[in-house]
Amino acid sequence: MGYALQQLINGLTLGAMYGLIAIGYTMVYGIIGMINFAHGEIYMIGAFLSVLTYVLCTALGIGPTPLVLLAMLFVSVAFTALYGWAVERIAYRPLRGAPRLAPLISAIGMSIFLQNYVQLTQGARIKSVPPLWQGGVTLWSADDFRVTFGWAQLTVVVVTLIVMAGFAWMITRTSFGRQQRACEQDPKMAALLGIDVDRTISLTFILGAALAAVAGMMAVLQYGVIDFSIGFIAGIKAFTAAVLGGIGSIPGAMLGGLLIGLVEAFWSAYLSPEYKDVATFSILVLVLLFRPTGLLGKPDVEKV
Amino acid sequence: MTPLLTVDRLVMRFGGITAIDGLSLQVPRGAITAVIGPNGAGKTTLFNCLTGFYRPSAGRILLHEDDGSERDLTRLKGHRIAREARIVRTFQNIRLFGGMTVLENLLVAQHHALAQASRFALAGLLHTPGYRRAEREALEFARRWLAELGLTAVADTPAGALPYGTQRRVEIARALCARPRLLCLDEPAAGLNPRESAELNVLLTALRDEHGLTLLFIEHDMSVVMNVSDHVVVMNFGRKIAEGPPEAMRRDPEVIRAYLGEEDEEAADA
């Protein structure tokens, strides 16, 4: 019982991060109909930027942990967003209107480039950050087993909830959200009503990257170790989450992320940790085979 | 009447097909102009060129500003034509944002004003007073048009769930919310029943007389054309074959030939 509860907490934390990344996939798919395979790399860059900020803060002697964490979050979000914008500008916008395969290949190229760029500039060694925030609340204890909700985990879950709520509010209630949804449904019509579609697409990439940066920062907080290749697996898993939730659907991405996180945590705990990736990707295969629209996705009605 | 828009020797080619072949016409200011012609005459292509949907192969489209200056729209991007030239159109096959409510559809059309007030999302997120005022004004503006077009009751219904005739009206309301100077309607009466089409006549004349709008519309329903238009342009095979007041067009031999076909000489001899 206690063990299961602990796994639930671990799964939630993991799922929150996948969800944040998955939103980036799903939004970009929604608006330009392509899978941005460089998105995992954007998450990795977010993680690196927060480590860099941490190192900078320590070097400058900026003290209190909450301040450092906030600095990490803001710096990482701001600069990662810039990367997201640049990726779209350089790799996808020139290919607007090209056959669907072209931007996909460009995305894979961008992903390889970003990985190597970080490896070259930051080195291939694993970067680690000492645990920034130890301890937590003990929820339950028996004999020698304690269920704890670590402060770091709690932060991950709470920050994710706040970010997602704010994001959902923005999409459903603000002028930008309406503009974003309009471009998603019919970009040409949106342009005829005076909406700058290119700009909306740029903003979508910026937002997706910002959310991925939050996830990257959370990963640093939670695990403390990163290297240049973390983006690949995390990206593919978040992509699985987006497909499971229904690609194009934002609530779907959140739900999918959560489910993938839980599956991974429980699979590692009860079956075998070595095969956790197999479990996740089997879900991808099964969803694509039996429910390609995902849990919350709408079937794509062919326009005649 | 001074023209609002001049189309000058416009050509639009698609590969080997010339959809518009040296078309010149003027859209008089503050009047209703109808574009008629058989299927495939190039009417919708003309609209697509006017609104920046297509880039014309040759020719120019000029907008006459109120201060007498001219503005070339030929190479302007679609969203800038809507924003700066304030030319807005509707489609033959309705293109509402089906997943959004009617009110949201109308707010999207006012997005530019809101985006400026929101300093590109920042003030919108912070809900500054300036942004709130802009949002309130946008809402009021949308509600005014909803009321005028009898759509208040369906304001919060998803646009895709409405009956066809209502969707058409929503599309016109949405176009009006973009504050057009020239409103282009592509077959506004298509699929409407006689009562709805009579309501459309009233609406179109009201837009001209009360709101001072210039209207350009494509229509096959001759009762609408004859009743509301001040000026009729007849197209066939990508060219203008006649233009003038509606009554004159009804009797024009070129027009009759385009619609009814050439009288066969041998058959006439027999």
XYZ file of C-alpha atoms in Angstrom:
574
model
C 0.000 0.000 0.000
C 2.675 2.446 1.040
C 4.809 1.342 -1.855
C 2.000 1.928 -4.301
C 1.356 5.370 -2.852
C 5.004 6.282 -3.261
C 4.867 5.137 -6.873
C 1.782 7.234 -7.411
C 3.708 10.286 -6.218
C 6.688 9.438 -8.401
C 4.411 8.830 -11.352
C 2.616 12.130 -10.865
C 5.893 14.019 -10.796
C 7.163 12.329 -13.902
C 3.805 12.708 -15.615
C 3.704 16.422 -14.868
C 6.976 16.885 -16.725
C 5.877 14.781 -19.685
C 2.643 16.733 -19.817
C 4.474 20.047 -20.006
C 6.584 18.841 -22.900
C 3.647 17.151 -24.611
C 1.736 20.445 -24.807
C 4.474 21.796 -27.049
C 4.102 18.876 -29.430
C 0.364 19.046 -29.516
C 0.136 22.825 -30.031
C 2.589 22.834 -32.880
C 0.815 19.903 -34.482
C -2.487 21.679 -34.047
C -1.375 24.824 -35.810
C 0.934 23.656 -38.575
C 0.226 19.937 -38.691
C 3.775 18.772 -38.149
C 5.549 16.916 -35.370
C 8.325 19.127 -34.081
C 10.913 16.456 -33.381
C 13.350 19.087 -32.132
C 11.059 19.768 -29.186
C 12.815 17.244 -26.907
C 16.020 19.144 -27.539
C 14.319 22.355 -26.510
C 13.526 20.687 -23.182
C 17.169 19.635 -22.866
C 18.285 23.203 -23.554
C 15.874 24.404 -20.885
C 17.494 22.012 -18.413
C 20.976 23.177 -19.388
C 20.069 26.815 -19.069
C 18.749 26.268 -15.582
C 21.952 24.453 -14.598
C 23.963 27.312 -16.065
C 21.922 29.784 -14.077
C 22.490 27.727 -10.959
C 26.253 27.699 -11.530
C 26.195 31.425 -12.193
C 24.222 32.084 -9.031
C 26.663 30.044 -6.929
C 29.618 31.781 -8.516
C 28.133 35.171 -7.772
C 27.235 34.036 -4.291
C 23.511 34.599 -4.649
C 22.249 32.843 -1.614
C 18.790 31.776 -0.651
C 17.544 28.681 -2.457
C 14.083 30.006 -3.412
C 15.713 32.984 -5.111
C 18.081 30.711 -7.009
C 15.189 28.497 -8.075
C 13.215 31.478 -9.321
C 16.218 32.775 -11.212
C 16.696 29.339 -12.767
C 13.084 29.231 -13.834
C 13.001 32.702 -15.367
C 16.325 32.589 -17.136
C 15.641 29.152 -18.520
C 12.136 30.040 -19.708
C 13.234 33.305 -21.306
C 16.169 31.905 -23.233
C 14.580 28.608 -24.168
C 11.647 30.533 -25.607
C 14.169 32.338 -27.775
C 15.496 28.996 -28.983
C 11.980 27.830 -29.771
C 11.365 30.959 -31.797
C 14.644 30.607 -33.659
C 14.021 26.950 -34.503
C 10.729 27.825 -36.153
C 12.205 30.787 -37.984
C 15.207 28.894 -39.300
C 14.011 25.357 -39.840
C 10.251 25.473 -40.459
C 9.069 28.814 -41.768
C 11.039 28.622 -45.029
C 9.340 25.272 -45.610
C 5.801 26.484 -45.098
C 3.752 25.122 -47.954
C 6.330 22.467 -48.785
C 5.271 18.789 -48.767
C 4.691 17.458 -45.269
C 7.828 15.382 -45.228
C 10.161 18.354 -45.709
C 9.604 20.088 -42.348
C 9.715 16.699 -40.634
C 13.182 16.032 -41.983
C 14.162 19.577 -41.142
C 12.963 18.921 -37.579
C 15.097 15.813 -37.265
C 18.047 17.774 -38.605
C 17.398 20.527 -36.088
C 17.262 17.952 -33.319
C 20.635 16.469 -34.290
C 22.095 19.937 -34.629
C 20.908 21.099 -31.217
C 22.209 17.964 -29.498
C 25.625 18.352 -31.049
C 25.658 22.062 -30.424
C 25.098 21.504 -26.711
C 27.581 18.646 -26.633
C 30.233 20.823 -28.260
C 29.663 23.897 -26.189
C 28.934 22.228 -22.853
C 30.899 19.004 -23.153
C 29.630 15.461 -23.180
C 30.032 14.834 -19.464
C 27.047 14.525 -17.224
C 26.274 17.762 -15.420
C 25.057 17.472 -11.898
C 23.563 19.869 -9.461
C 23.545 19.098 -5.735
C 20.056 18.465 -4.390
C 18.642 21.938 -4.049
C 15.760 21.158 -1.882
C 15.885 18.131 0.371
C 13.306 16.666 2.677
C 9.597 16.586 2.236
C 6.385 15.649 3.917
C 6.072 12.136 5.215
C 2.625 10.988 4.287
C 2.685 7.544 5.748
C 5.204 5.380 7.570
C 5.269 1.793 8.719
C 8.215 -0.157 10.059
C 11.092 0.778 7.873
C 9.160 2.184 4.896
C 8.173 5.809 4.611
C 6.119 7.420 1.929
C 7.408 10.913 1.310
C 6.311 13.647 -0.977
C 9.652 15.389 -1.450
C 9.713 19.178 -1.564
C 11.226 18.973 -4.989
C 8.449 16.653 -6.173
C 5.844 18.826 -4.578
C 7.320 21.852 -6.342
C 7.242 20.034 -9.653
C 3.589 19.094 -9.262
C 2.477 22.483 -7.940
C 4.392 24.520 -10.502
C 3.087 22.310 -13.280
C -0.471 22.702 -12.049
C -0.129 26.481 -11.882
C 1.494 26.703 -15.296
C -1.102 24.442 -16.890
C -4.013 26.288 -15.296
C -2.613 29.607 -16.461
C -2.042 28.194 -19.880
C -5.562 26.771 -20.144
C -6.937 30.136 -19.079
C -4.905 31.884 -21.704
C -6.053 29.591 -24.492
C -9.730 29.724 -23.621
C -10.135 33.266 -22.334
C -7.717 35.698 -23.888
C -7.515 37.359 -27.247
C -4.283 35.544 -28.002
C -5.929 32.214 -27.179
C -8.788 32.912 -29.563
C -6.343 33.926 -32.242
C -4.369 30.734 -31.660
C -7.464 28.548 -31.890
C -8.656 30.387 -34.985
C -5.350 29.736 -36.744
C -5.574 26.128 -35.690
C -9.009 25.676 -37.218
C -8.559 27.631 -40.426
C -5.347 29.600 -40.891
C -6.351 31.081 -44.236
C -9.647 32.386 -42.937
C -7.884 33.744 -39.860
C -5.531 35.684 -42.130
C -8.483 37.138 -44.022
C -9.797 38.481 -40.735
C -6.541 40.307 -40.132
C -4.718 37.782 -37.982
C -1.004 37.530 -38.669
C -0.714 33.763 -38.928
C 3.084 33.684 -39.048
C 3.251 35.649 -35.872
C 0.757 33.348 -34.168
C 2.835 30.349 -35.195
C 5.945 32.030 -33.773
C 4.130 32.665 -30.517
C 3.011 29.040 -30.411
C 6.612 27.888 -30.659
C 7.658 30.389 -28.015
C 4.969 29.161 -25.643
C 5.708 25.502 -26.282
C 9.391 26.131 -25.653
C 8.629 28.033 -22.461
C 6.616 25.100 -21.141
C 9.389 22.681 -22.112
C 11.848 24.931 -20.258
C 9.712 24.668 -17.139
C 9.845 20.892 -17.532
C 13.625 21.023 -18.021
C 14.077 23.094 -14.905
C 11.846 20.700 -12.993
C 13.959 17.766 -14.189
C 17.067 19.464 -12.833
C 15.342 20.050 -9.531
C 14.069 16.511 -9.344
C 16.999 14.457 -10.626
C 19.951 16.815 -10.447
C 21.768 15.198 -13.365
C 21.526 16.055 -17.030
C 23.505 15.594 -20.192
C 23.115 16.604 -23.816
C 21.141 13.493 -24.764
C 18.261 13.667 -22.268
C 16.054 15.434 -24.776
C 15.689 12.480 -27.065
C 14.005 9.950 -24.765
C 12.032 12.592 -22.881
C 10.894 14.067 -26.188
C 9.747 10.749 -27.614
C 7.910 9.939 -24.398
C 6.183 13.285 -24.361
C 5.294 12.697 -27.991
C 3.775 9.369 -26.938
C 1.850 11.248 -24.265
C 0.558 13.718 -26.846
C -0.535 10.884 -29.150
C -2.162 9.002 -26.273
C -4.107 12.100 -25.260
C -5.026 12.848 -28.858
C -2.584 14.927 -30.856
C -3.835 18.466 -31.268
C -5.739 18.432 -27.984
C -4.190 20.413 -25.140
C -6.130 18.756 -22.281
C -5.271 15.483 -24.009
C -1.561 16.267 -23.773
C -1.864 16.962 -20.070
C -3.801 13.761 -19.465
C -1.534 11.712 -21.700
C 1.543 12.979 -19.886
C 0.080 12.032 -16.555
C -0.859 8.542 -17.734
C 2.540 7.883 -19.285
C 4.229 9.037 -16.078
C 2.071 6.734 -13.985
C 2.532 3.760 -16.291
C 6.265 4.242 -16.191
C 6.422 4.548 -12.421
C 4.253 1.524 -11.742
C 5.867 -0.583 -14.414
C 9.311 0.109 -12.968
C 8.094 -0.641 -9.490
C 6.194 -3.846 -10.051
C 7.463 -5.351 -13.283
C 10.867 -4.370 -14.446
C 12.623 -1.029 -14.567
C 14.700 -2.169 -17.546
C 11.597 -2.515 -19.664
C 9.882 0.725 -18.727
C 10.668 2.306 -22.080
C 9.310 -0.749 -23.830
C 6.075 -0.321 -21.889
C 5.763 3.322 -22.885
C 6.440 2.748 -26.529
C 4.117 -0.253 -26.626
C 1.422 2.192 -25.611
C 2.393 4.351 -28.580
C 2.056 1.376 -30.915
C -1.249 0.259 -29.407
C -2.768 3.726 -29.545
C -1.704 4.222 -33.130
C -3.179 0.851 -34.049
C -6.447 0.907 -32.207
C -7.256 4.508 -31.383
C -5.251 6.828 -33.599
C -7.238 9.842 -32.462
C -6.149 9.269 -28.864
C -8.246 9.658 -25.759
C -9.478 13.205 -26.202
C -8.703 13.854 -29.846
C -11.415 14.490 -32.363
C -11.489 12.351 -35.471
C -10.109 14.269 -38.390
C -13.005 14.654 -40.758
C -11.823 14.778 -44.313
C -13.071 17.972 -45.931
C -14.733 17.406 -49.259
C -19.809 58.110 -57.742
C -16.094 57.951 -56.990
C -14.610 54.465 -57.004
C -13.292 52.828 -53.855
C -11.422 50.152 -55.683
C -10.011 49.916 -59.178
C -9.042 46.631 -60.751
C -6.702 47.295 -63.618
C -6.064 44.673 -66.308
C -5.940 41.868 -63.794
C -4.673 38.480 -64.971
C -4.678 35.287 -62.939
C -3.216 32.143 -64.473
C -3.080 28.658 -63.025
C -0.618 26.727 -65.123
C -2.138 26.755 -68.588
C -5.527 28.008 -67.466
C -6.247 31.703 -67.462
C -9.000 32.194 -64.908
C -8.987 35.971 -65.172
C -7.938 37.480 -68.444
C -7.256 41.207 -68.361
C -10.179 42.220 -66.194
C -10.683 45.900 -65.405
C -13.471 47.230 -63.248
C -14.287 49.827 -60.648
C -16.175 49.359 -57.436
C -18.171 52.527 -56.692
C -17.919 53.857 -53.146
C -20.908 53.429 -50.843
C -22.825 51.318 -53.335
C -23.697 47.683 -53.850
C -21.981 46.055 -56.788
C -22.963 42.606 -57.972
C -20.653 40.339 -59.938
C -22.559 37.812 -61.987
C -21.689 35.327 -64.655
C -21.921 31.651 -65.505
C -20.019 29.060 -63.483
C -16.301 29.195 -64.105
C -16.391 32.817 -65.205
C -13.694 33.724 -62.677
C -15.854 35.491 -60.098
C -14.506 33.706 -57.048
C -10.975 33.969 -58.436
C -11.476 37.717 -58.577
C -12.455 37.698 -54.903
C -9.450 35.576 -54.073
C -7.202 38.107 -55.757
C -8.870 41.067 -54.050
C -8.431 39.612 -50.584
C -4.852 38.468 -50.984
C -5.721 34.802 -51.197
C -4.051 34.575 -54.586
C -1.244 36.636 -56.024
C -2.327 37.907 -59.426
C -0.117 36.979 -62.369
C -0.384 40.513 -63.763
C -2.354 43.709 -63.364
C -3.041 45.888 -60.377
C -5.614 46.322 -57.669
C -5.789 49.860 -56.351
C -7.581 51.117 -53.299
C -8.586 54.792 -53.300
C -8.069 56.139 -49.812
C -10.370 58.809 -48.381
C -7.673 61.460 -48.787
C -7.490 60.783 -52.514
C -4.251 58.807 -52.449
C -4.010 55.384 -54.013
C -2.746 52.204 -52.488
C -1.583 49.172 -54.449
C -2.978 46.005 -52.902
C -1.598 43.628 -55.467
C 1.296 42.300 -53.419
C -0.109 42.863 -49.944
C -0.419 39.821 -47.673
C -3.893 38.611 -46.747
C -3.855 39.711 -43.136
C -2.639 43.176 -44.081
C -5.423 43.572 -46.636
C -7.910 42.865 -43.870
C -6.171 45.130 -41.363
C -4.980 48.051 -43.411
C -7.106 48.109 -46.552
C -10.068 46.818 -44.517
C -11.350 44.535 -47.247
C -13.068 41.525 -45.720
C -14.857 38.668 -47.380
C -17.119 35.720 -46.740
C -16.976 32.396 -48.514
C -19.313 30.460 -50.732
C -18.799 27.413 -48.545
C -19.017 28.756 -45.037
C -15.732 29.013 -43.187
C -16.596 29.729 -39.603
C -14.412 28.542 -36.762
C -16.795 25.694 -36.002
C -15.354 24.791 -32.631
C -15.741 28.308 -31.251
C -18.879 30.003 -30.081
C -20.562 32.616 -32.252
C -19.351 35.371 -29.942
C -15.792 34.078 -30.045
C -15.924 34.036 -33.823
C -16.858 37.701 -33.732
C -14.118 38.508 -31.245
C -11.486 36.803 -33.373
C -12.333 39.229 -36.141
C -11.522 42.110 -33.798
C -8.341 40.517 -32.720
C -6.113 43.190 -34.191
C -7.513 45.972 -32.019
C -7.273 43.679 -29.010
C -3.730 42.651 -29.818
C -2.707 46.274 -29.907
C -4.409 46.973 -26.615
C -2.812 43.902 -25.082
C 0.688 44.984 -26.186
C 1.042 41.579 -27.738
C -0.354 39.357 -25.017
C 1.547 40.885 -22.121
C -1.053 43.394 -20.959
C -3.703 40.800 -21.791
C -2.145 38.396 -19.338
C -1.795 41.080 -16.705
C -5.325 42.330 -17.351
C -4.395 45.987 -17.394
C -7.238 48.527 -17.433
C -6.439 49.496 -21.010
C -6.761 45.926 -22.151
C -9.949 45.387 -20.201
C -11.457 48.444 -21.818
C -10.506 47.199 -25.287
C -11.961 43.792 -24.494
C -15.168 45.392 -23.267
C -15.442 47.515 -26.378
C -14.862 44.483 -28.584
C -17.613 42.646 -26.743
C -20.015 45.561 -27.102
C -19.240 45.898 -30.772
C -19.814 42.176 -31.303
C -23.074 42.270 -29.387
C -24.304 45.215 -31.425
C -23.873 43.287 -34.641
C -25.347 40.164 -33.090
C -28.433 42.147 -32.206
C -28.602 43.783 -35.635
C -28.462 40.401 -37.354
C -30.801 38.717 -34.894
C -28.145 36.399 -33.515
C -28.168 37.383 -29.843
C -29.875 34.149 -28.815
C -27.153 31.968 -30.289
C -24.159 34.025 -29.058
C -22.794 31.213 -26.916
C -23.580 28.317 -29.247
C -20.679 26.663 -31.060
C -20.829 28.055 -34.584
C -20.568 24.616 -36.167
C -23.782 23.474 -34.491
C -26.020 26.116 -36.074
C -28.331 25.656 -39.050
C -26.987 26.688 -42.426
C -28.891 29.934 -42.858
C -27.840 31.097 -39.410
C -24.217 30.211 -40.089
C -24.344 32.459 -43.141
C -25.521 35.340 -41.020
C -22.812 34.615 -38.441
C -20.259 34.738 -41.208
C -21.509 38.144 -42.300
C -21.543 39.336 -38.683
C -17.986 38.147 -38.236
C -16.860 39.930 -41.383
C -18.564 43.110 -40.142
C -16.704 42.844 -36.844
C -13.453 43.185 -38.745
C -14.690 46.753 -39.465
C -14.475 46.536 -43.244
C -14.590 49.414 -45.661
C -15.339 47.021 -48.484
C -17.279 43.874 -47.723
C -17.062 41.089 -50.305
C -19.738 38.429 -50.125
C -19.393 35.250 -52.161
C -22.883 33.988 -52.945
C -24.522 35.187 -49.747
C -27.928 33.907 -50.835
C -26.802 30.390 -51.771
C -28.814 27.801 -49.899
C -31.150 30.317 -48.308
C -34.883 29.862 -48.381
C -37.037 32.681 -49.874
C -37.701 34.262 -46.487
C -34.029 34.232 -45.548
C -33.103 35.628 -48.905
C -35.608 38.483 -48.469
C -34.010 39.197 -45.078
C -30.650 39.260 -46.786
C -31.896 41.939 -49.184
C -32.947 44.082 -46.256
C -29.623 43.539 -44.518
C -27.528 44.410 -47.556
C -29.389 47.654 -48.226
C -29.186 48.549 -44.521
C -25.433 48.040 -44.579
C -25.169 50.424 -47.500
C -27.649 53.054 -46.328
C -27.125 53.068 -42.575
C -23.520 52.025 -42.209
C -22.117 53.532 -45.380
C -20.413 50.332 -46.409
C -19.314 49.489 -49.900
C -20.425 46.021 -50.907
C -19.275 43.718 -53.624
C -21.046 40.431 -54.020
C -21.170 37.407 -56.260
C -24.626 36.009 -56.732
C -26.594 33.629 -58.883
C -29.934 34.464 -57.310
C -31.200 37.110 -59.741
C -33.930 38.303 -57.406
C -31.268 39.441 -54.939
C -29.142 40.936 -57.702
C -32.032 42.877 -59.227
C -33.381 44.052 -55.911
C -30.334 45.340 -54.122
C -27.527 46.100 -56.508
C -26.726 49.570 -57.830
C -24.235 48.320 -60.312
C -23.776 44.972 -62.019
C -20.609 43.544 -63.542
C -21.071 40.536 -65.817
C -18.165 38.175 -66.315
C -17.595 35.272 -68.645
C -14.418 33.308 -69.356
C -12.382 35.562 -67.115
C -13.389 38.764 -68.869
C -15.906 41.471 -68.228
C -18.573 41.263 -70.893
C -20.848 44.024 -69.653
C -21.458 46.389 -66.787
C -24.104 48.855 -65.804
C -27.303 49.246 -63.815
C -29.226 46.007 -63.190
C -32.151 46.769 -65.531
C -29.825 47.390 -68.459
C -27.976 44.144 -67.809
C -31.177 42.194 -68.014
C -31.605 43.294 -71.619
C -27.972 43.243 -72.708
C -27.561 40.852 -75.657
C -24.025 39.840 -74.585
C -25.302 38.875 -71.169
C -28.210 36.919 -72.557
C -25.857 35.082 -74.856
C -23.505 34.207 -72.000
C -26.327 32.786 -69.980
C -28.472 31.167 -72.626
C -25.832 30.280 -75.181
C -25.428 31.375 -78.788
C -28.371 30.925 -81.049
C -27.470 28.267 -83.539
C -27.485 29.839 -87.000
C -28.425 26.681 -88.844
C -31.228 26.035 -86.441
C -32.360 29.636 -86.977
C -32.304 29.192 -90.742
C -34.383 26.064 -90.642
